[in-house]
N, CA, C and O atoms as a DFTB+ gen file, in Angstrom:
292 C
 N C O
     1  1      77.216      29.876      99.651
     2  2      76.339      31.027      99.570
     3  2      74.945      30.557      99.168
     4  3      74.772      29.838      98.185
     5  1      73.987      30.968      99.931
     6  2      72.597      30.596      99.656
     7  2      72.041      31.469      98.541
     8  3      72.266      32.679      98.522
     9  1      71.315      30.853      97.613
    10  2      70.652      31.602      96.541
    11  2      69.370      32.185      97.097
    12  3      68.495      31.449      97.556
    13  1      69.254      33.492      97.059
    14  2      68.045      34.172      97.521
    15  2      67.444      34.895      96.332
    16  3      67.904      35.975      95.962
    17  1      66.436      34.318      95.743
    18  2      65.803      34.928      94.579
    19  2      64.487      35.538      94.987
    20  3      63.534      34.821      95.291
    21  1      64.425      36.839      94.997
    22  2      63.195      37.542      95.268
    23  2      62.908      38.488      94.116
    24  3      63.798      38.817      93.332
    25  1      61.684      38.913      94.024
    26  2      61.252      39.803      92.959
    27  2      60.569      40.995      93.590
    28  3      59.700      40.842      94.449
    29  1      60.956      42.168      93.171
    30  2      60.293      43.376      93.625
    31  2      59.406      43.870      92.490
    32  3      59.863      44.009      91.355
    33  1      58.157      44.130      92.791
    34  2      57.190      44.559      91.787
    35  2      56.777      45.999      92.108
    36  3      55.821      46.213      92.855
    37  1      57.483      46.978      91.556
    38  2      57.290      48.342      92.026
    39  2      56.092      49.108      91.481
    40  3      55.627      50.036      92.143
    41  1      55.576      48.769      90.319
    42  2      54.503      49.576      89.754
    43  2      55.019      50.936      89.307
    44  3      56.134      51.034      88.793
    45  1      54.225      51.985      89.494
    46  2      54.611      53.326      89.059
    47  2      55.542      53.949      90.095
    48  3      55.209      54.029      91.277
    49  1      56.706      54.385      89.637
    50  2      57.723      54.985      90.500
    51  2      58.085      56.349      89.924
    52  3      58.157      56.520      88.707
    53  1      58.312      57.323      90.816
    54  2      58.695      58.653      90.343
    55  2      60.086      58.576      89.696
    56  3      61.101      58.415      90.374
    57  1      60.095      58.696      88.390
    58  2      61.340      58.669      87.618
    59  2      61.285      59.830      86.626
    60  3      60.423      60.702      86.735
    61  1      62.183      59.839      85.679
    62  2      62.156      60.889      84.651
    63  2      60.848      60.890      83.870
    64  3      60.488      61.903      83.271
    65  1      60.136      59.770      83.869
    66  2      58.828      59.698      83.205
    67  2      57.906      60.803      83.712
    68  3      57.123      61.370      82.950
    69  1      58.006      61.100      85.000
    70  2      57.105      62.086      85.595
    71  2      57.371      63.495      85.080
    72  3      56.520      64.371      85.235
    73  1      58.517      63.732      84.479
    74  2      58.797      65.038      83.888
    75  2      57.938      65.261      82.642
    76  3      57.781      66.394      82.186
    77  1      57.385      64.180      82.097
    78  2      56.645      64.258      80.842
    79  2      55.134      64.221      81.021
    80  3      54.399      64.291      80.036
    81  1      54.659      64.112      82.247
    82  2      53.218      64.046      82.478
    83  2      52.777      65.279      83.259
    84  3      53.588      65.975      83.871
    85  1      51.487      65.526      83.221
    86  2      50.945      66.706      83.886
    87  2      50.781      66.463      85.388
    88  3      50.714      65.324      85.850
    89  1      50.721      67.558      86.124
    90  2      50.457      67.462      87.562
    91  2      49.087      66.822      87.808
    92  3      48.899      66.115      88.798
    93  1      48.145      67.068      86.916
    94  2      46.815      66.476      87.053
    95  2      46.901      64.949      86.978
    96  3      46.217      64.245      87.721
    97  1      47.745      64.447      86.077
    98  2      47.928      62.997      85.952
    99  2      48.529      62.426      87.235
   100  3      48.075      61.397      87.736
   101  1      49.546      63.096      87.760
   102  2      50.171      62.637      89.003
   103  2      49.166      62.694      90.150
   104  3      49.095      61.768      90.958
   105  1      48.393      63.769      90.227
   106  2      47.380      63.888      91.277
   107  2      46.364      62.755      91.199
   108  3      45.930      62.238      92.229
   109  1      45.984      62.368      89.987
   110  2      45.030      61.266      89.805
   111  2      45.617      59.960      90.335
   112  3      44.910      59.175      90.967
   113  1      46.895      59.724      90.085
   114  2      47.553      58.526      90.609
   115  2      47.547      58.557      92.132
   116  3      47.194      57.571      92.780
   117  1      47.938      59.688      92.692
   118  2      48.035      59.810      94.156
   119  2      46.678      59.601      94.812
   120  3      46.605      59.004      95.886
   121  1      45.614      60.072      94.201
   122  2      44.264      59.876      94.770
   123  2      43.909      58.393      94.885
   124  3      43.104      58.016      95.737
   125  1      44.496      57.557      94.047
   126  2      44.186      56.129      94.048
   127  2      45.096      55.332      94.981
   128  3      44.855      54.147      95.212
   129  1      46.123      55.960      95.510
   130  2      47.113      55.267      96.331
   131  2      46.735      55.403      97.805
   132  3      46.642      56.521      98.313
   133  1      46.516      54.284      98.500
   134  2      46.128      54.356      99.914
   135  2      47.097      55.155     100.794
   136  3      46.654      55.803     101.742
   137  1      48.381      55.128     100.515
   138  2      49.339      55.878     101.336
   139  2      49.447      57.341     100.930
   140  3      50.137      58.118     101.590
   141  1      48.764      57.725      99.842
   142  2      48.673      59.131      99.462
   143  2      49.913      59.763      98.867
   144  3      50.085      60.979      98.952
   145  1      50.774      58.970      98.271
   146  2      51.946      59.530      97.606
   147  2      52.434      58.577      96.525
   148  3      52.076      57.399      96.511
   149  1      53.249      59.094      95.629
   150  2      53.847      58.285      94.564
   151  2      55.079      57.588      95.125
   152  3      55.791      58.144      95.961
   153  1      55.322      56.379      94.664
   154  2      56.535      55.664      95.071
   155  2      57.775      56.413      94.599
   156  3      57.809      56.970      93.502
   157  1      58.774      56.411      95.441
   158  2      60.062      56.995      95.101
   159  2      61.049      55.856      94.830
   160  3      60.869      54.752      95.343
   161  1      62.081      56.109      94.038
   162  2      63.078      55.058      93.803
   163  2      63.647      54.493      95.111
   164  3      63.979      53.310      95.185
   165  1      63.755      55.333      96.129
   166  2      64.276      54.891      97.416
   167  2      63.383      53.821      98.059
   168  3      63.878      52.959      98.786
   169  1      62.075      53.874      97.795
   170  2      61.168      52.862      98.334
   171  2      61.537      51.477      97.798
   172  3      61.517      50.492      98.536
   173  1      61.869      51.415      96.531
   174  2      62.251      50.149      95.917
   175  2      63.642      49.743      96.410
   176  3      63.883      48.581      96.740
   177  1      64.546      50.716      96.452
   178  2      65.907      50.424      96.904
   179  2      65.912      49.914      98.340
   180  3      66.653      48.984      98.660
   181  1      65.103      50.501      99.203
   182  2      65.054      50.048     100.601
   183  2      64.568      48.615     100.711
   184  3      65.052      47.860     101.554
   185  1      63.619      48.232      99.873
   186  2      63.162      46.842      99.866
   187  2      64.288      45.916      99.437
   188  3      64.515      44.873     100.050
   189  1      64.990      46.302      98.385
   190  2      66.102      45.488      97.905
   191  2      67.194      45.380      98.959
   192  3      67.740      44.298      99.174
   193  1      67.518      46.490      99.621
   194  2      68.549      46.468     100.661
   195  2      68.161      45.556     101.819
   196  3      68.997      44.827     102.354
   197  1      66.892      45.602     102.200
   198  2      66.434      44.702     103.255
   199  2      66.593      43.248     102.830
   200  3      67.062      42.417     103.608
   201  1      66.204      42.943     101.598
   202  2      66.232      41.552     101.148
   203  2      67.639      40.980     101.044
   204  3      67.820      39.767     101.161
   205  1      68.628      41.821     100.830
   206  2      69.999      41.313     100.771
   207  2      70.698      41.400     102.128
   208  3      71.856      41.004     102.261
   209  1      69.999      41.912     103.121
   210  2      70.599      42.044     104.451
   211  2      70.455      40.747     105.245
   212  3      69.695      39.855     104.868
   213  1      71.185      40.658     106.331
   214  2      71.086      39.512     107.230
   215  2      69.706      39.418     107.880
   216  3      69.290      38.337     108.297
   217  1      69.001      40.534     107.966
   218  2      67.669      40.541     108.588
   219  2      66.652      39.756     107.764
   220  3      65.597      39.384     108.278
   221  1      66.954      39.503     106.501
   222  2      66.035      38.767     105.629
   223  2      66.575      37.384     105.292
   224  3      66.164      36.786     104.298
   225  1      67.482      36.875     106.102
   226  2      68.148      35.617     105.755
   227  2      67.205      34.422     105.670
   228  3      67.546      33.424     105.035
   229  1      66.042      34.493     106.287
   230  2      65.124      33.361     106.268
   231  2      64.037      33.523     105.206
   232  3      63.135      32.691     105.109
   233  1      64.120      34.585     104.416
   234  2      63.144      34.838     103.348
   235  2      63.744      34.359     102.037
   236  3      64.830      34.789     101.649
   237  1      63.034      33.467     101.358
   238  2      63.496      32.991     100.055
   239  2      62.305      32.832      99.114
   240  3      61.193      32.527      99.545
   241  1      62.553      33.042      97.838
   242  2      61.564      32.755      96.794
   243  2      60.246      33.478      96.924
   244  3      59.195      32.898      96.650
   245  1      60.275      34.727      97.333
   246  2      59.041      35.484      97.519
   247  2      58.936      36.611      96.499
   248  3      59.941      37.074      95.959
   249  1      57.704      37.043      96.247
   250  2      57.436      38.230      95.440
   251  2      57.023      39.341      96.382
   252  3      56.185      39.132      97.259
   253  1      57.594      40.507      96.214
   254  2      57.281      41.641      97.068
   255  2      56.687      42.744      96.199
   256  3      57.356      43.284      95.317
   257  1      55.437      43.067      96.457
   258  2      54.765      44.153      95.743
   259  2      54.969      45.429      96.552
   260  3      54.332      45.627      97.587
   261  1      55.845      46.274      96.080
   262  2      56.099      47.554      96.735
   263  2      55.126      48.538      96.097
   264  3      55.494      49.300      95.203
   265  1      53.871      48.514      96.570
   266  2      52.834      49.220      95.851
   267  2      51.968      50.123      96.730
   268  3      50.873      50.515      96.326
   269  1      52.444      50.449      97.905
   270  2      51.770      51.397      98.793
   271  2      50.316      51.025      99.059
   272  3      49.479      51.906      99.254
   273  1      50.012      49.750      99.070
   274  2      48.666      49.298      99.384
   275  2      47.715      49.281      98.208
   276  3      46.524      49.029      98.395
   277  1      48.198      49.541      96.998
   278  2      47.316      49.490      95.826
   279  2      46.791      48.080      95.589
   280  3      45.646      47.891      95.180
   281  1      47.643      47.095      95.851
   282  2      47.257      45.708      95.644
   283  2      47.302      44.994      96.977
   284  3      48.334      44.997      97.650
   285  1      46.203      44.387      97.365
   286  2      46.196      43.602      98.587
   287  2      45.878      42.168      98.210
   288  3      45.107      41.907      97.287
   289  1      46.478      41.254      98.934
   290  2      46.316      39.838      98.614
   291  2      45.454      39.159      99.646
   292  3      45.202      37.958      99.546
């Protein structure tokens, strides 16, 4: 079995934390996000599922910023 070590860097994700902040705070975050929405847990899960799939078999030792375009390299 090949060791595939990848890192997902999700940033702010809609979780129970969002129950404790105001809509104005969420709107401010969304205004700064190029894709115009907050990350959902499914966005992170889909990245993880891809990385463990056969479709990613040639990807190793990478960092993946699941950040909706907030950070560009």
